[in-house]
Amino acid sequence: MSRTPNYEFQEWWNKQREKNTTNTNNLDSLDSLDDNLKNLDHAHSPSSPPFTALDISSSSAADTSADHDHDRSGRKERSRSARQLSWVFLLKFQQLAANLGWLSNGLLFLLRTGQRRIATDSASFGDGGDTSRLYRAIRFFLITVLLLLVFELLAYFKGWHFSPPDPSDVLGVIGVVYSTWLDVRASYLSPPLQSLANLCTVLFIVQSVDRVVLILGCFWIKFRRLKPVASVDYDGPVQSVEDFPMVLVQIPMCNEREVYQQSIGAVCILDWPKERMLVQVLDDSDEVDTQQLIKAEVHKWQQRGARIIYRHRLIRTGYKAGNLKSAMNCDYVKDYEFVAIFDADFQPTPDFLKKTVPYFKGKDDLALVQARWAFVNKDENLLTRLQNINLSFHFEVEQQVNGIFMNFFGFNGTAGVWRIKALEDSGGWLERTTVEDMDIAVRAHLCGWKFVFLNDVKCLCELPETYEAYKKQQHRWHSGPMQLFRLCFLDILRSKVSWAKKVNLIFLFFLLRKLILPFYSFTLFCIILPLTMFLPEAELPAWVVCYIPGIMSLLSVLPAPRSFPFIVPYLLFENTMSVTKFNAMISGLLRFGSSYEWVVTKKLGRSSETDLVAFEKEAEPLMRSNSLHRSSSDSGIEELSKLELSKKTGKTKKNRLFRKELYLAFILLAASVRSLLSAQGIHFYFLLFQGISFLVVGLDLIGEQVS
């Protein structure tokens, strides 16, 4: 006869089993419950043999049974833990495989793209090929760096990297050469490199202080709500037509078939009395079909009643400056008081003149009112996003601070209104540089004229979407100022302006922001930093390589807060562009032939197709109010089809290779391998990512991709 079961023990046993099976699956729980029920059945069964009964009163039997069940539970737990660990490792392996697959696909895409572009672009490169002096210097630098890397790797595997060979020992030829190399680099190469690094570091700190001061000035303007104030409001009660000054509007263009319609359409619907405004379309195109398209567009608006004329020069000398100078020599210009200038891709809002011209009223010493640029394609690709960061800082901080505190800044060449008397007093447009806008601004400032910048008046325009177009634009923007500095340095010293303005022009406007900035950024991060990996006796501290550049990038992104995720790409891209800016600065300073090249920045007309119909709709009420008549034969659909035809007849685009950027990528990647041997963490990561940035740009993967 079986004994009565001990329910106290049964309750404890169930609690232990629940504790041990919390992480098991449902099947294991059901199996354990089934075993428990079978044990209970055996305990209560009257027909069970005496030796199968559970004798709870006997402590030894209870302990034996508990130990047996505990061992069984432990084995199950260990099997479950092993199974769970296997699943964890399997999941980690799957994630690792996915990451490796992503990296391999990216690398394969990069290699295929590079191979394809090398095959299709072997005859002509996007940066001038072998004719560039800087290119030849970089190529020599690359060969030197690769030889040094092979030498250092050989020394590393021989153990000399950690314990240099003793010249007194018996060594082979390689050991003697390496020992001599250590002496030469420590005694003769590292000291001048360290001196150059210290000089560039000082320049870097000075330029960083200048940027911080500009940021503080911008914060002060925001805090005190400082802004120019107009003395008259043309949007107020209806005024007589004679109260509106005569305004001449100029649109210089050259072979810009993609964007000519949007600028002409936007200017023709400006909210200004038609008898007080004349539009000049200054076409320097040498493509006959483009000339015909622009003529047809001008004729269309003439039929609608707009006062617009078409001008074409037969002799295209002086580029944009020559075009503007020729237009200002017309006899009827003397009847106008102000001139507004818009490039071919700019689209002023209808109230642009009403927001800018009033600031001239009562300020006879005011020469220029400059509006801010806004971009229709700033989110098109990574290149346009990074340009938006740069230009947002330029307008929000540099132009606004200089306009408020100095009444002077560089004219941006477009989206501005000039007093014609100030242009004539300053000598008019000159063809001596490729930055005619900065030239006329400096000369007007030396004559005592003042400028006003309007940060809240924006004019839409388009950013270059290909790296080739952007590179050519930046070359012109950075070579021209050095040309101008050579030409006007003595004029600045002889001028009658205060010494404070002379110092601002020479040391801040020209030297610090136009010469020192591209010099140290290229020399420090593309030359000195890789060399310090092979000449470790000279070094750059981590705060120069990482911390200060990171802080400066953060400050640069403040005017464009939506671009904060692009801080790191912005920092790397700015260093990548330093080679182009440095080359342009040197060519302009030393009067190389490339500094006098003017290449029109190609635009794609992203906004033309969507804005053309909008111009048609906006033009209706203005035409009725200004007694303009619309030609019945013209329609938005016809203009769209004409635009599409003009785009199809354009030149075929393709992505290019850029040798200087590619060679610098290999230099930086080789230096990163050398830094890895020395276990320099921050320097390794900076060189690695900067090298990848140069590689991406060199393969033309950053802008628009053409299939």
CSV table of C-alpha atoms in Angstrom, one decimal, residues 200-591:
chain,number,residue,atom,x,y,z
A,200,CYS,CA,50.0,76.1,-41.0
A,201,THR,CA,48.6,75.4,-37.6
A,202,VAL,CA,49.0,79.1,-36.6
A,203,LEU,CA,47.2,80.1,-39.9
A,204,PHE,CA,44.5,77.5,-39.2
A,205,ILE,CA,43.9,79.0,-35.7
A,206,VAL,CA,43.8,82.5,-37.0
A,207,GLN,CA,41.3,81.6,-39.7
A,208,SER,CA,39.2,79.7,-37.1
A,209,VAL,CA,39.2,82.7,-34.8
A,210,ASP,CA,37.9,84.8,-37.8
A,211,ARG,CA,35.1,82.3,-38.4
A,212,VAL,CA,34.1,82.4,-34.7
A,213,VAL,CA,34.1,86.2,-34.7
A,214,LEU,CA,31.8,86.1,-37.8
A,215,ILE,CA,29.5,83.7,-36.0
A,216,LEU,CA,29.3,85.9,-32.9
A,217,GLY,CA,28.6,88.9,-35.1
A,218,CYS,CA,25.7,86.9,-36.7
A,219,PHE,CA,24.4,86.0,-33.3
A,220,TRP,CA,24.5,89.6,-32.2
A,221,ILE,CA,22.6,90.7,-35.3
A,222,LYS,CA,19.9,88.1,-34.5
A,223,PHE,CA,19.8,89.0,-30.8
A,224,ARG,CA,19.5,92.8,-31.5
A,225,ARG,CA,17.4,92.3,-34.6
A,226,LEU,CA,19.6,94.5,-36.7
A,227,LYS,CA,18.6,95.0,-40.3
A,228,PRO,CA,18.6,97.7,-42.9
A,229,VAL,CA,15.5,99.9,-43.0
A,230,ALA,CA,13.9,101.3,-46.2
A,231,SER,CA,12.7,104.9,-46.1
A,232,VAL,CA,9.8,104.3,-48.6
A,233,ASP,CA,7.4,101.5,-49.3
A,234,TYR,CA,6.2,100.9,-52.8
A,235,ASP,CA,3.7,98.3,-51.6
A,236,GLY,CA,1.7,100.9,-49.8
A,237,PRO,CA,-1.1,103.1,-51.1
A,238,VAL,CA,-1.3,103.5,-54.9
A,239,GLN,CA,1.3,106.0,-56.0
A,240,SER,CA,1.8,107.8,-59.3
A,241,VAL,CA,4.0,106.2,-61.9
A,242,GLU,CA,6.5,109.1,-61.6
A,243,ASP,CA,7.2,108.1,-58.0
A,244,PHE,CA,8.8,104.9,-59.3
A,245,PRO,CA,12.5,105.3,-60.4
A,246,MET,CA,13.6,104.2,-63.8
A,247,VAL,CA,15.1,100.7,-63.6
A,248,LEU,CA,17.2,98.8,-66.2
A,249,VAL,CA,17.1,95.0,-65.9
A,250,GLN,CA,20.0,93.0,-67.5
A,251,ILE,CA,20.2,89.3,-68.1
A,252,PRO,CA,23.6,88.3,-69.4
A,253,MET,CA,23.8,84.7,-70.7
A,254,CYS,CA,26.0,82.5,-72.9
A,255,ASN,CA,24.8,79.2,-74.5
A,256,GLU,CA,22.4,78.6,-71.6
A,257,ARG,CA,19.6,76.9,-73.5
A,258,GLU,CA,18.4,75.0,-70.4
A,259,VAL,CA,17.6,78.0,-68.2
A,260,TYR,CA,17.0,81.1,-70.5
A,261,GLN,CA,13.2,80.8,-70.4
A,262,GLN,CA,12.9,80.9,-66.6
A,263,SER,CA,15.0,84.0,-66.1
A,264,ILE,CA,13.3,85.9,-69.0
A,265,GLY,CA,9.8,84.9,-67.8
A,266,ALA,CA,10.5,85.8,-64.2
A,267,VAL,CA,11.9,89.3,-65.1
A,268,CYS,CA,9.1,90.1,-67.5
A,269,ILE,CA,6.5,89.7,-64.8
A,270,LEU,CA,8.3,91.9,-62.2
A,271,ASP,CA,5.7,94.1,-60.4
A,272,TRP,CA,6.9,97.4,-61.6
A,273,PRO,CA,5.3,100.0,-64.0
A,274,LYS,CA,6.2,98.9,-67.5
A,275,GLU,CA,7.1,102.4,-68.7
A,276,ARG,CA,9.6,102.7,-65.8
A,277,MET,CA,11.4,99.4,-66.6
A,278,LEU,CA,13.4,98.1,-69.6
A,279,VAL,CA,14.7,94.5,-69.9
A,280,GLN,CA,18.0,93.8,-71.7
A,281,VAL,CA,18.7,90.2,-72.7
A,282,LEU,CA,22.5,90.2,-73.3
A,283,ASP,CA,23.1,87.1,-75.3
A,284,ASP,CA,26.7,86.1,-75.9
A,285,SER,CA,25.9,82.7,-77.3
A,286,ASP,CA,27.9,81.3,-80.1
A,287,GLU,CA,25.5,78.5,-80.8
A,288,VAL,CA,23.1,79.6,-83.6
A,289,ASP,CA,20.2,77.4,-82.4
A,290,THR,CA,20.5,78.8,-78.9
A,291,GLN,CA,20.4,82.3,-80.3
A,292,GLN,CA,17.3,81.6,-82.2
A,293,LEU,CA,15.6,80.1,-79.2
A,294,ILE,CA,16.4,83.2,-77.1
A,295,LYS,CA,15.3,85.6,-79.8
A,296,ALA,CA,12.0,83.7,-80.1
A,297,GLU,CA,11.5,84.0,-76.3
A,298,VAL,CA,12.2,87.7,-76.4
A,299,HIS,CA,9.8,88.2,-79.3
A,300,LYS,CA,7.1,86.3,-77.5
A,301,TRP,CA,7.3,88.7,-74.5
A,302,GLN,CA,7.5,91.7,-76.8
A,303,GLN,CA,4.2,90.6,-78.4
A,304,ARG,CA,2.7,90.5,-74.9
A,305,GLY,CA,3.7,94.2,-74.4
A,306,ALA,CA,6.8,93.8,-72.2
A,307,ARG,CA,9.6,96.3,-72.8
A,308,ILE,CA,12.3,93.9,-73.6
A,309,ILE,CA,15.1,94.0,-76.2
A,310,TYR,CA,17.6,91.4,-77.4
A,311,ARG,CA,21.3,92.2,-77.8
A,312,HIS,CA,24.0,90.0,-79.3
A,313,ARG,CA,27.7,90.9,-79.6
A,314,LEU,CA,29.5,89.8,-82.7
A,315,ILE,CA,32.9,90.1,-80.9
A,316,ARG,CA,32.8,88.4,-77.6
A,317,THR,CA,35.7,90.0,-75.7
A,318,GLY,CA,35.9,90.3,-71.9
A,319,TYR,CA,33.3,87.6,-71.2
A,320,LYS,CA,30.6,88.7,-68.8
A,321,ALA,CA,32.3,92.0,-68.0
A,322,GLY,CA,32.6,92.9,-71.7
A,323,ASN,CA,29.0,92.0,-72.2
A,324,LEU,CA,27.8,94.2,-69.4
A,325,LYS,CA,30.1,97.0,-70.4
A,326,SER,CA,28.8,96.9,-74.0
A,327,ALA,CA,25.2,97.1,-72.7
A,328,MET,CA,25.9,100.1,-70.5
A,329,ASN,CA,27.3,102.0,-73.5
A,330,CYS,CA,23.8,102.3,-75.1
A,331,ASP,CA,22.5,105.8,-75.4
A,332,TYR,CA,19.2,105.1,-73.6
A,333,VAL,CA,21.0,103.9,-70.4
A,334,LYS,CA,21.4,107.6,-69.4
A,335,ASP,CA,17.6,107.7,-68.8
A,336,TYR,CA,17.8,105.1,-66.0
A,337,GLU,CA,18.8,105.5,-62.4
A,338,PHE,CA,19.3,101.9,-61.3
A,339,VAL,CA,20.3,98.6,-63.0
A,340,ALA,CA,19.3,95.1,-61.7
A,341,ILE,CA,21.4,92.2,-62.8
A,342,PHE,CA,20.3,88.5,-63.0
A,343,ASP,CA,22.2,85.6,-64.3
A,344,ALA,CA,20.4,83.2,-66.7
A,345,ASP,CA,19.4,80.7,-64.0
A,346,PHE,CA,18.0,83.3,-61.6
A,347,GLN,CA,14.3,83.7,-61.0
A,348,PRO,CA,13.4,86.9,-59.0
A,349,THR,CA,10.0,87.0,-57.3
A,350,PRO,CA,7.5,89.6,-58.8
A,351,ASP,CA,8.1,91.9,-55.8
A,352,PHE,CA,11.9,91.9,-56.0
A,353,LEU,CA,12.3,95.5,-57.2
A,354,LYS,CA,9.7,96.7,-54.6
A,355,LYS,CA,11.8,95.0,-51.9
A,356,THR,CA,15.2,96.3,-53.0
A,357,VAL,CA,14.9,99.7,-54.7
A,358,PRO,CA,13.3,101.5,-51.7
A,359,TYR,CA,16.6,101.3,-49.8
A,360,PHE,CA,18.2,103.8,-52.2
A,361,LYS,CA,15.6,106.5,-51.3
A,362,GLY,CA,17.3,109.2,-49.2
A,363,LYS,CA,20.7,107.4,-49.2
A,364,ASP,CA,22.8,109.1,-51.9
A,365,ASP,CA,25.9,107.2,-50.9
A,366,LEU,CA,24.4,103.8,-51.3
A,367,ALA,CA,25.7,102.0,-54.4
A,368,LEU,CA,24.4,98.4,-54.1
A,369,VAL,CA,21.6,96.4,-52.6
A,370,GLN,CA,22.3,92.7,-52.7
A,371,ALA,CA,19.7,89.9,-52.2
A,372,ARG,CA,20.3,86.5,-50.9
A,373,TRP,CA,20.3,83.4,-53.1
A,374,ALA,CA,17.9,80.5,-52.6
A,375,PHE,CA,18.3,77.2,-54.4
A,376,VAL,CA,15.7,75.1,-56.2
A,377,ASN,CA,17.8,72.0,-56.3
A,378,LYS,CA,19.6,72.0,-53.0
A,379,ASP,CA,18.3,68.5,-52.2
A,380,GLU,CA,19.1,67.0,-55.6
A,381,ASN,CA,22.2,65.1,-54.6
A,382,LEU,CA,25.0,65.1,-52.1
A,383,LEU,CA,27.0,67.7,-54.0
A,384,THR,CA,24.2,70.2,-54.0
A,385,ARG,CA,23.5,69.6,-50.3
A,386,LEU,CA,27.2,70.3,-49.4
A,387,GLN,CA,27.1,73.5,-51.7
A,388,ASN,CA,24.0,74.6,-49.8
A,389,ILE,CA,25.9,74.4,-46.5
A,390,ASN,CA,28.8,76.5,-47.9
A,391,LEU,CA,26.6,79.2,-49.5
A,392,SER,CA,24.2,79.4,-46.6
A,393,PHE,CA,27.1,80.3,-44.3
A,394,HIS,CA,28.4,82.8,-46.9
A,395,PHE,CA,25.1,84.7,-47.1
A,396,GLU,CA,23.8,84.3,-43.6
A,397,VAL,CA,27.1,85.0,-41.8
A,398,GLU,CA,29.8,86.6,-44.0
A,399,GLN,CA,27.6,88.8,-46.2
A,400,GLN,CA,25.2,89.8,-43.5
A,401,VAL,CA,27.9,90.6,-40.9
A,402,ASN,CA,30.1,92.6,-43.3
A,403,GLY,CA,27.0,94.4,-44.6
A,404,ILE,CA,25.9,95.5,-41.1
A,405,PHE,CA,29.2,96.4,-39.6
A,406,MET,CA,31.4,97.3,-42.6
A,407,ASN,CA,28.9,98.5,-45.2
A,408,PHE,CA,31.0,96.4,-47.6
A,409,PHE,CA,31.0,92.9,-49.1
A,410,GLY,CA,31.8,91.3,-52.4
A,411,PHE,CA,29.1,91.7,-55.0
A,412,ASN,CA,27.8,88.2,-55.9
A,413,GLY,CA,27.5,89.1,-59.6
A,414,THR,CA,23.7,88.7,-59.7
A,415,ALA,CA,20.5,89.2,-57.8
A,416,GLY,CA,21.6,92.8,-57.0
A,417,VAL,CA,20.6,96.3,-57.8
A,418,TRP,CA,23.3,99.0,-58.6
A,419,ARG,CA,23.0,102.7,-58.7
A,420,ILE,CA,24.2,103.5,-62.2
A,421,LYS,CA,26.0,106.7,-61.0
A,422,ALA,CA,28.1,104.5,-58.6
A,423,LEU,CA,29.1,102.2,-61.5
A,424,GLU,CA,30.2,105.1,-63.6
A,425,ASP,CA,32.0,106.8,-60.7
A,426,SER,CA,34.0,103.6,-60.0
A,427,GLY,CA,35.1,103.2,-63.6
A,428,GLY,CA,32.5,100.8,-64.9
A,429,TRP,CA,32.9,97.2,-65.8
A,430,LEU,CA,36.5,96.2,-66.4
A,431,GLU,CA,37.6,93.0,-68.3
A,432,ARG,CA,40.9,92.6,-66.4
A,433,THR,CA,39.9,89.6,-64.2
A,434,THR,CA,37.4,86.7,-64.2
A,435,VAL,CA,35.7,88.2,-61.1
A,436,GLU,CA,34.3,91.4,-62.5
A,437,ASP,CA,31.7,91.5,-59.7
A,438,MET,CA,34.3,91.6,-57.0
A,439,ASP,CA,36.4,94.0,-59.0
A,440,ILE,CA,33.6,96.6,-59.3
A,441,ALA,CA,32.7,96.1,-55.6
A,442,VAL,CA,36.3,96.8,-54.4
A,443,ARG,CA,36.6,99.9,-56.6
A,444,ALA,CA,33.3,101.3,-55.5
A,445,HIS,CA,34.2,100.7,-51.8
A,446,LEU,CA,37.5,102.6,-52.3
A,447,CYS,CA,35.5,105.5,-53.8
A,448,GLY,CA,33.5,105.7,-50.6
A,449,TRP,CA,30.2,104.0,-51.7
A,450,LYS,CA,28.3,101.8,-49.3
A,451,PHE,CA,26.5,98.5,-49.7
A,452,VAL,CA,23.4,96.9,-48.2
A,453,PHE,CA,22.7,93.2,-47.9
A,454,LEU,CA,19.1,91.9,-47.5
A,455,ASN,CA,19.1,88.5,-45.9
A,456,ASP,CA,15.3,88.3,-46.0
A,457,VAL,CA,15.0,89.0,-49.8
A,458,LYS,CA,15.7,85.8,-51.7
A,459,CYS,CA,16.2,85.1,-55.3
A,460,LEU,CA,15.8,81.5,-56.6
A,461,CYS,CA,18.7,80.0,-58.6
A,462,GLU,CA,20.2,76.7,-59.5
A,463,LEU,CA,23.3,74.9,-58.1
A,464,PRO,CA,25.7,73.0,-60.4
A,465,GLU,CA,24.8,69.3,-60.0
A,466,THR,CA,28.0,67.8,-61.6
A,467,TYR,CA,31.4,67.9,-60.0
A,468,GLU,CA,33.0,69.0,-63.2
A,469,ALA,CA,30.8,72.1,-63.4
A,470,TYR,CA,31.3,72.9,-59.7
A,471,LYS,CA,35.0,72.5,-60.0
A,472,LYS,CA,35.3,74.9,-62.9
A,473,GLN,CA,33.1,77.4,-61.0
A,474,GLN,CA,35.3,77.2,-57.9
A,475,HIS,CA,38.5,77.5,-60.0
A,476,ARG,CA,37.2,80.8,-61.4
A,477,TRP,CA,36.0,82.0,-58.0
A,478,HIS,CA,39.4,81.4,-56.3
A,479,SER,CA,41.8,82.4,-59.1
A,480,GLY,CA,40.0,85.7,-59.9
A,481,PRO,CA,40.5,87.2,-56.4
A,482,MET,CA,44.2,86.7,-56.5
A,483,GLN,CA,44.3,88.4,-59.9
A,484,LEU,CA,42.4,91.3,-58.5
A,485,PHE,CA,44.6,91.4,-55.4
A,486,ARG,CA,47.7,91.8,-57.5
A,487,LEU,CA,46.0,94.6,-59.6
A,488,CYS,CA,44.4,96.6,-56.8
A,489,PHE,CA,46.9,96.3,-53.9
A,490,LEU,CA,48.6,99.6,-54.6
A,491,ASP,CA,45.2,101.3,-55.3
A,492,ILE,CA,44.1,100.2,-51.8
A,493,LEU,CA,47.2,101.7,-50.2
A,494,ARG,CA,46.7,105.0,-52.1
A,495,SER,CA,43.0,105.3,-51.6
A,496,LYS,CA,41.4,107.8,-49.2
A,497,VAL,CA,39.4,105.3,-47.1
A,498,SER,CA,40.3,104.8,-43.5
A,499,TRP,CA,43.2,102.6,-42.4
A,500,ALA,CA,40.7,100.3,-40.8
A,501,LYS,CA,39.0,99.7,-44.1
A,502,LYS,CA,42.4,99.2,-45.8
A,503,VAL,CA,43.3,96.5,-43.2
A,504,ASN,CA,39.9,94.8,-43.6
A,505,LEU,CA,40.4,94.7,-47.4
A,506,ILE,CA,44.0,93.5,-47.4
A,507,PHE,CA,44.2,91.2,-44.5
A,508,LEU,CA,40.7,89.9,-44.0
A,509,PHE,CA,39.0,90.1,-47.4
A,510,PHE,CA,41.9,89.1,-49.6
A,511,LEU,CA,44.7,87.4,-47.6
A,512,LEU,CA,42.9,85.5,-44.9
A,513,ARG,CA,39.7,84.4,-46.7
A,514,LYS,CA,41.0,84.2,-50.3
A,515,LEU,CA,44.7,83.1,-49.9
A,516,ILE,CA,45.4,81.7,-46.5
A,517,LEU,CA,42.3,79.5,-46.3
A,518,PRO,CA,43.0,77.4,-49.5
A,519,PHE,CA,46.8,77.4,-48.7
A,520,TYR,CA,46.7,75.9,-45.3
A,521,SER,CA,43.7,73.5,-45.9
A,522,PHE,CA,45.5,71.9,-48.8
A,523,THR,CA,49.1,72.0,-47.3
A,524,LEU,CA,48.1,70.9,-43.8
A,525,PHE,CA,45.7,68.1,-44.6
A,526,CYS,CA,46.8,66.8,-47.9
A,527,ILE,CA,50.6,67.2,-47.7
A,528,ILE,CA,51.9,67.7,-44.2
A,529,LEU,CA,49.6,65.1,-42.5
A,530,PRO,CA,50.5,62.2,-44.8
A,531,LEU,CA,54.2,63.2,-44.5
A,532,THR,CA,54.1,63.1,-40.7
A,533,MET,CA,53.2,59.4,-41.0
A,534,PHE,CA,56.5,58.7,-42.8
A,535,LEU,CA,58.4,61.3,-40.8
A,536,PRO,CA,57.1,60.5,-37.3
A,537,GLU,CA,59.6,62.9,-35.7
A,538,ALA,CA,57.3,65.7,-37.0
A,539,GLU,CA,53.8,65.4,-35.7
A,540,LEU,CA,50.4,67.0,-35.8
A,541,PRO,CA,48.4,66.9,-32.6
A,542,ALA,CA,44.9,65.4,-32.6
A,543,TRP,CA,43.2,68.7,-31.9
A,544,VAL,CA,44.5,70.0,-35.2
A,545,VAL,CA,43.5,67.0,-37.2
A,546,CYS,CA,40.1,66.3,-35.6
A,547,TYR,CA,38.7,68.5,-32.9
A,548,ILE,CA,39.1,72.1,-34.3
A,549,PRO,CA,38.0,71.0,-37.9
A,550,GLY,CA,35.0,69.3,-36.3
A,551,ILE,CA,34.0,72.4,-34.4
A,552,MET,CA,34.5,74.6,-37.4
A,553,SER,CA,32.3,72.3,-39.5
A,554,LEU,CA,29.6,72.4,-36.8
A,555,LEU,CA,29.7,76.3,-36.9
A,556,SER,CA,29.5,76.2,-40.7
A,557,VAL,CA,26.3,74.1,-40.6
A,558,LEU,CA,24.5,76.4,-38.1
A,559,PRO,CA,22.9,78.6,-40.9
A,560,ALA,CA,21.5,75.4,-42.5
A,561,PRO,CA,20.2,73.3,-39.5
A,562,ARG,CA,18.6,70.7,-41.8
A,563,SER,CA,22.1,69.8,-43.0
A,564,PHE,CA,23.4,68.6,-39.6
A,565,PRO,CA,23.5,64.9,-40.7
A,566,PHE,CA,26.1,66.0,-43.4
A,567,ILE,CA,28.7,67.5,-41.0
A,568,VAL,CA,31.2,64.7,-41.6
A,569,PRO,CA,30.8,64.6,-45.4
A,570,TYR,CA,31.0,68.4,-45.4
A,571,LEU,CA,34.3,68.4,-43.5
A,572,LEU,CA,35.8,65.7,-45.8
A,573,PHE,CA,34.5,67.4,-49.0
A,574,GLU,CA,35.9,70.8,-48.0
A,575,ASN,CA,39.3,69.2,-47.6
A,576,THR,CA,38.9,67.5,-50.9
A,577,MET,CA,38.0,70.7,-52.7
A,578,SER,CA,41.2,72.3,-51.2
A,579,VAL,CA,43.3,70.9,-54.1
A,580,THR,CA,41.1,72.8,-56.7
A,581,LYS,CA,41.1,76.0,-54.6
A,582,PHE,CA,44.8,75.8,-53.9
A,583,ASN,CA,45.5,75.3,-57.6
A,584,ALA,CA,43.3,78.2,-58.6
A,585,MET,CA,44.8,80.5,-56.0
A,586,ILE,CA,48.4,79.7,-57.1
A,587,SER,CA,47.4,80.2,-60.8
A,588,GLY,CA,45.8,83.5,-60.1
A,589,LEU,CA,48.6,84.8,-57.9
A,590,LEU,CA,51.4,83.7,-60.3
A,591,ARG,CA,49.4,84.6,-63.5
